[in-house]
Amino acid sequence: MHTGLSHTLDFDRDGKTLGHLSIPFSIDRSPYFQVKVPICLVRNGEGPSVLLMAGSHGDEYEGELSLAKLVRRLDPKRIKGRVTILPTANVPAVIAAKRCSPLDGGNLNRAFPGDPSGTPTSRLANFLEMELFPRHDVIFDIHSGGTSMEHLPTALVEHNTDPDRHRRGVELMRTLSMPYGFVADNGQASPTSMGAARRAGAIGVSGEFGGGGTVTVDTMEITARALDALMAALGVVEAPVLAPATGPSAPTRLLSLSRHSQGLYATSRGWFEPAVRLGDSVTSGQLAGWYHDLERLDLAEQALHFVESGIVLSRRLHTMCEAGDCLIQVAEPVD
Amino acid sequence: MHTGLSHTLDFDRDGKTLGHLSIPFSIDRSPYFQVKVPICLVRNGEGPSVLLMAGSHGDEYEGELSLAKLVRRLDPKRIKGRVTILPTANVPAVIAAKRCSPLDGGNLNRAFPGDPSGTPTSRLANFLEMELFPRHDVIFDIHSGGTSMEHLPTALVEHNTDPDRHRRGVELMRTLSMPYGFVADNGQASPTSMGAARRAGAIGVSGEFGGGGTVTVDTMEITARALDALMAALGVVEAPVLAPATGPSAPTRLLSLSRHSQGLYATSRGWFEPAVRLGDSVTSGQLAGWYHDLERLDLAEQALHFVESGIVLSRRLHTMCEAGDCLIQVAEPVD
Amino acid sequence: MHTGLSHTLDFDRDGKTLGHLSIPFSIDRSPYFQVKVPICLVRNGEGPSVLLMAGSHGDEYEGELSLAKLVRRLDPKRIKGRVTILPTANVPAVIAAKRCSPLDGGNLNRAFPGDPSGTPTSRLANFLEMELFPRHDVIFDIHSGGTSMEHLPTALVEHNTDPDRHRRGVELMRTLSMPYGFVADNGQASPTSMGAARRAGAIGVSGEFGGGGTVTVDTMEITARALDALMAALGVVEAPVLAPATGPSAPTRLLSLSRHSQGLYATSRGWFEPAVRLGDSVTSGQLAGWYHDLERLDLAEQALHFVESGIVLSRRLHTMCEAGDCLIQVAEPVD
Amino acid sequence: MHTGLSHTLDFDRDGKTLGHLSIPFSIDRSPYFQVKVPICLVRNGEGPSVLLMAGSHGDEYEGELSLAKLVRRLDPKRIKGRVTILPTANVPAVIAAKRCSPLDGGNLNRAFPGDPSGTPTSRLANFLEMELFPRHDVIFDIHSGGTSMEHLPTALVEHNTDPDRHRRGVELMRTLSMPYGFVADNGQASPTSMGAARRAGAIGVSGEFGGGGTVTVDTMEITARALDALMAALGVVEAPVLAPATGPSAPTRLLSLSRHSQGLYATSRGWFEPAVRLGDSVTSGQLAGWYHDLERLDLAEQALHFVESGIVLSRRLHTMCEAGDCLIQVAEPVD
Amino acid sequence: MHTGLSHTLDFDRDGKTLGHLSIPFSIDRSPYFQVKVPICLVRNGEGPSVLLMAGSHGDEYEGELSLAKLVRRLDPKRIKGRVTILPTANVPAVIAAKRCSPLDGGNLNRAFPGDPSGTPTSRLANFLEMELFPRHDVIFDIHSGGTSMEHLPTALVEHNTDPDRHRRGVELMRTLSMPYGFVADNGQASPTSMGAARRAGAIGVSGEFGGGGTVTVDTMEITARALDALMAALGVVEAPVLAPATGPSAPTRLLSLSRHSQGLYATSRGWFEPAVRLGDSVTSGQLAGWYHDLERLDLAEQALHFVESGIVLSRRLHTMCEAGDCLIQVAEPVD
Amino acid sequence: MHTGLSHTLDFDRDGKTLGHLSIPFSIDRSPYFQVKVPICLVRNGEGPSVLLMAGSHGDEYEGELSLAKLVRRLDPKRIKGRVTILPTANVPAVIAAKRCSPLDGGNLNRAFPGDPSGTPTSRLANFLEMELFPRHDVIFDIHSGGTSMEHLPTALVEHNTDPDRHRRGVELMRTLSMPYGFVADNGQASPTSMGAARRAGAIGVSGEFGGGGTVTVDTMEITARALDALMAALGVVEAPVLAPATGPSAPTRLLSLSRHSQGLYATSRGWFEPAVRLGDSVTSGQLAGWYHDLERLDLAEQALHFVESGIVLSRRLHTMCEAGDCLIQVAEPVD
């Protein structure tokens, strides 16, 4: 009886290896079922090491497609050190085109440090934090807004109590050339990949690269440049692999998101119409949008106003909302 | 990253405040989703304090609609002390018109003391027991039979090992003027709201006020009078708020439900026809009803007989049943 | 390849025969599937003939259980003529505990005259109207409010342009000893069993015998007495079969339901609280109930008023409603 | 028994009237259910008449929200003639946030001329074509790409064999000031609202105003200006109602979409990455995008090339696709 | 607007062409969706013509996989005339692994002659009967028992009123070297592919080649040999393509299935245990199996007996059954 | 409030008792629901004791039907000691015809030792290991391949660190006269019934007796003989109860399954065609089958090869597979 998570990978073999992490999970339609998480190892001797992952949430495609390309294009002879690629980390969610795994409801980015005898998502998280992350200097986890949300392109690191590591993380984040960046503080026990990276002794870098359950020419370019820039900065590659080299970009502007009042939430079913665009600078009290009730044409739409000033960071795309949905968020610029 | 349960309520502010308890729960259709539990604070200086709640089970409407009215009608200037109102405690279950929350399957009245980092229902239970209940002298949790069951109008308290508090609970239960009452003994670790109230140092009172997933003129009157009577008995209000004052009612008759054999259960799929009515006095061996198999017209319907004597307390309303359904219950009068 | 509807019944055989009507319907889980409609033939020589049916809607149990009993209790030696019994006419709906068939969405009481090569429900309707109904003098189709509705006990016939037959139908309806009765006019092409009976040359009688997706001692008694009374009036039996003989009951009071404005409908999602009881006499403009929005505690519940005067005939039981649900109906007494 | 579609509207009454079209449809959860289609009549004496409708597809919100606003803002004293507004025409689809009605799968824009005794969608289509459209000079039906598609802002009329009416339709289409426009030829029996309008003797104008199951500041402005411009051009209003007046816009550029080869379709499950943007001019053979298989990282993504030259008109937004999905379309400019 | 069924195939082009039949069907998740039915044309000059199809029911894999192989292995230079291959005719059913199409519930083998403006399955049936079948001398449609049934390997033709064509059909059926064969009489208006073939002027041959929703070494060999033998008999190929040539097999034994009483059906929910094997010779009254009720261990299992003598032809595989399921069938040998 | 698992059985009463284990589980459709696990106690004085169970997985019918028969046929006067029978252990899974319980997803054979306050499956497992298993010398748990898998008939014991008990277990396994047998080593904490039996001080014997979600004459005979042989070997019965006595069978051949590489797994969606049969001897590198993609007829089917030599032990029956499905397994003969 197989339990936990198994694989037959040799992490110290040079060259390119395509394989799977296998998580047994006996289910109705398949008694000996195993979640098969695709993984690609690319190695060329000693050197820097980086883990590139996407698909923590299944419907965030910018990183999934970019890493699928990278799996095919990365020539082991032209790299130095080690690149490990997980293009579809929570693969049941990817195949279902959902944020969370349909097998266990698991949200991989809330599942760390996981449990070696838990649900598939929890076992995967545990393997990543305990076995895979410690083999790498840097963990880069690519996110986006997913199906229901648009999000400003924003890089992110979590605060690290070690000042050197913290500074190194912020440096790497700036390397990605994203227009905005966050330094989040989710605590030592953070259930995110960034918390896991920190606990594993690696430097974690993440970010939001688009949204809407789609990819565009623009979001794919941003993602490609961030990947190329990160690998170059680490010394893994010498030339860009995914996108042609470009000139210098504007510096990353740091933002802060730390108060509940920076988001507006629905408290009843309704239809949301925004009055602003992503990236707009708004002030406290400014009109954020309207909330309609299409079954009550006799009632005026409710005007919604921002509680906090800042830059419009994300917005719910699906017009029809339920109580509890986050409609719009503003982030505060940090100088 | 918000975790646990958050709110921005000021419990010590006089007047009436409508707000929400917010429980973050990232889901497929809404990454930044928060369960928004409506809460109403009404306060007028120091004095007695009572928490009125309904919607622990989403399809028990007598309390939900009565408390929704109370939210609008309670004038803070005319009360003394504090009334806190949770009309739709397990709000995802209420919106789904189900007993349990569709988000996590959570049955709030089996979820105490809960877990601050658990499922939404578990986090709500934890907040109630640890933070909200301790702010009140009395917790009144309004239940009924729900969609599939009809139930005699019955007040309920759980046994309290402190004799003074126990006596005070029974007194308050009798104040509700319900025709029947229970003193249940579910143990110190009871996962119910009544167990939580006891552990929080408050006196808990509960009851079944109707059923069938509906409300009637009669069940709404019973509920209104119980609410008015309780608030008056505590000194929170001087005059009835929901129903006109009425004359004295018959004393509450105490019942006991403690043996498995007081209920009759289906052990196969079938269709149940009762031979008695709620409130009937029945004796051991008496015909309780018949169990039909509409696919086997060649087989006589099975006659079902009561094992215990007593008063018919509850009955399954849905004629079609599955193995395991409780068809009918009798309670034993206690003198 | 079997098509249409087949059976191997001999309608002219004396005695009691339990069999099935078979409707082939190839489906995913069963390529050679046949809907098997249970039918019981009871015959003793020439004489009057009556078809008793229930389960046109699967969740109306008063007639289903009563006819299941009758199948077992009717002694062919003690009857005269022919009694045909269909306890679960739209049997897929019965097994699913739904109003309509889950196989094709078919509402049998809107499916006449049907189509011999249509969906299963349509083929059944066609067989009933074209083959089975014409073999009988009287068709008695037992209905009730179903899962979501309570309904006054009410007998019903449809208007017949032949005055003799019309008078005979009303006489039979009064024989049932129901407190209320309707003479409906749904036109010659009425898609109901009553329309089909009329077109088949039989006299149709129907009625609503309860509701709520349940049965009670009272609704089962009303149904038993109506069945016994009808069979006695036709001369099929001499003594009651299902219930002990009782004294005379009050005459049936005739009602009329013919205007859209006799019903109140929801036009948005909400929670309905009635202010009246079934059978109450109400006047135009009188308060009928309230419509709550449990997500908008800041909004007062809407007061709903009757548009027409009359007697409260039916009420939606499920408190939570959607736009389009009929909340309550009044019928006009006819003198 | 109510059948067909009923209402109690007085179309010749001056002032503003909010009401519903009622379509009875007996269903499991509600035996007397009626689809309630909201309708608003605004009238001020004789004059031009226009029907404004949205929600033919439930997840196209630009028109739904704009017309909901218009219902509230249109002052009958300030108009001339008649404006009829259907903000949520296929209302079951709107409440379900789907393209088609969950009651019957009905696609309202493929349902004309419908059937007065058919499914709810079909009965609505029949009422619109036979009763409502003939009361108006102009029918304006507002569409967009819906949840899964982004679409260039494009006005549309269908070809009319009457040259005067055809010219008038094209003129009105140009009045909307949209960047692009189509003259479609779907034949006399076209099942669309435009076909129905033509057969009803009215001039039909339609268009695509956005997409993605969302609204933006930009798409709401385009929709508001088109509505204002149309009403002004017809002489119904004198000043803009929804948006401030703006200067002249660029003339509408006419496009043609008539060949199957103008669209690229998936023929297997996969993940689509576009290489172009909406509005780009592309040539036959040019790279349109890539088709990935995230389960086959060993296979290179497939390059997809345009078969026809033109302007990129629409694109599937959902990255994950199934065989049969239309990935991208080009339209041919017409000079 | 595309309607009906479209394609861009040139049926008179020599060589091998892989393409699709396209059936537009606008749906919630894909407004411009088209069912894409894979089709392969292989042609080499004038000569005999045969259409090979499978996947009429999606879960019958013997023909689907065999024809998928044939698509790749058939060298146009080595054939004479025309071979058209539809490996997955009702492709939505194939992708869903179901008997019928999930898009419209359509059972392709009950859908002929179809309707050019009907549901996708109906439009496909219409195109096949009206356009594709008439281009061929012979139509070979490969079936099996599907997921829930095992079936003796049996060839089948339908009766043809033209004696020459009838004789030719029976000859071709015998060519397949199957152990058993049927000559069915479903009437001129038969909704099957065989009826359609006859009406189109072609000779139809069909058969059951396995079952259980699976394939085995044995059923794949039977299918391969039948395909090779048919193509050879028609002169399309000279040497076997799918399987090595084998020696002569036993002659096909003719069976008859024409009476309802040759099948045993469940009339209630239960669990079926067979007492015989496929191919057994049984006599009227012989024990066929037992019917268990696993919820009623107190009731003896029911013994089921054959009504007719013959050879056991098919059996339901799924042990748990519902009323209406066909449990077992016997066929009568014809001499 | 009932918690845990309750029953009213007297284990020391002679004779035959049919009863239920009751597990309270409050659910939406039934607030006082109790899972009712049927259990049959047969006892005749002191003597050997054996627990016979099936339905750990709901869709494995060989043991369920055999034990249902045994419940009825076992005459307490003709046995010595105690036979306890659980024909449908995870009864919610049995009624759902699924491997796992639909109430909690529970896989009973992965749930030991369970938790007395956990999910229903977990509470059942806990009761079995802590209360029921310790009352017996031997636990016999009957399995098979279930709906999606065929499996060689194979007996199984788990390794026991006590040499005497281990030898006794292997002896009993050989008594069953199955063609193959396993000695598995799942560790002391094994979550299986065999691990639970060992920890409870009993000897556990198990095995796979068929598959496919069906039963056949052959698999029912194998199961009957194994049951008879085991009861005879223990001295519980003197003569066979379920099957006539037969002559000696071939000795059980021992197999080993211990390496991940003994199974072949899908890593993408596809359709599997096997090249071998169960029981075939195969060698490393031999062709095991082909993997088709029915949407990509242009791609050759993938050839799959065995990694290990051995005997083909099990095979997935459902042709259509997803990434992670186990396609085929080989076991290594042990000499």
Coordinates of C-alpha atoms in Angstrom, one line a residue, chain B residues 51-57 60 67 86 89 108-109 112 133 138-144 156 192-194 204-209 230:
Chain B
L51 CA -28.1 37.4 23.1
L52 CA -30.9 36.4 20.9
M53 CA -30.0 34.1 18.0
A54 CA -31.7 32.0 15.3
G55 CA -30.5 30.4 12.0
S56 CA -28.2 27.9 13.7
H57 CA -29.9 25.7 11.2
E60 CA -35.7 27.0 10.8
L67 CA -35.4 38.4 15.1
L86 CA -28.0 37.2 15.4
A89 CA -26.3 32.8 12.6
L108 CA -23.6 25.0 14.0
N109 CA -25.4 23.3 16.9
F112 CA -19.0 24.2 19.7
F133 CA -21.4 34.6 24.7
V138 CA -28.5 34.9 28.9
I139 CA -28.2 33.2 25.5
F140 CA -31.5 32.4 23.8
D141 CA -31.2 30.2 20.7
I142 CA -34.4 29.6 18.7
H143 CA -34.8 26.3 16.8
S144 CA -37.6 24.4 15.2
L156 CA -35.2 23.5 26.5
T192 CA -24.5 22.7 21.4
S193 CA -25.1 26.4 21.9
M194 CA -26.4 25.5 25.3
G204 CA -28.7 29.2 28.0
V205 CA -32.3 28.8 26.9
S206 CA -33.4 27.2 23.7
G207 CA -36.5 25.5 22.2
E208 CA -38.3 24.2 19.2
F209 CA -40.9 26.7 17.9
L230 CA -37.9 36.6 28.1

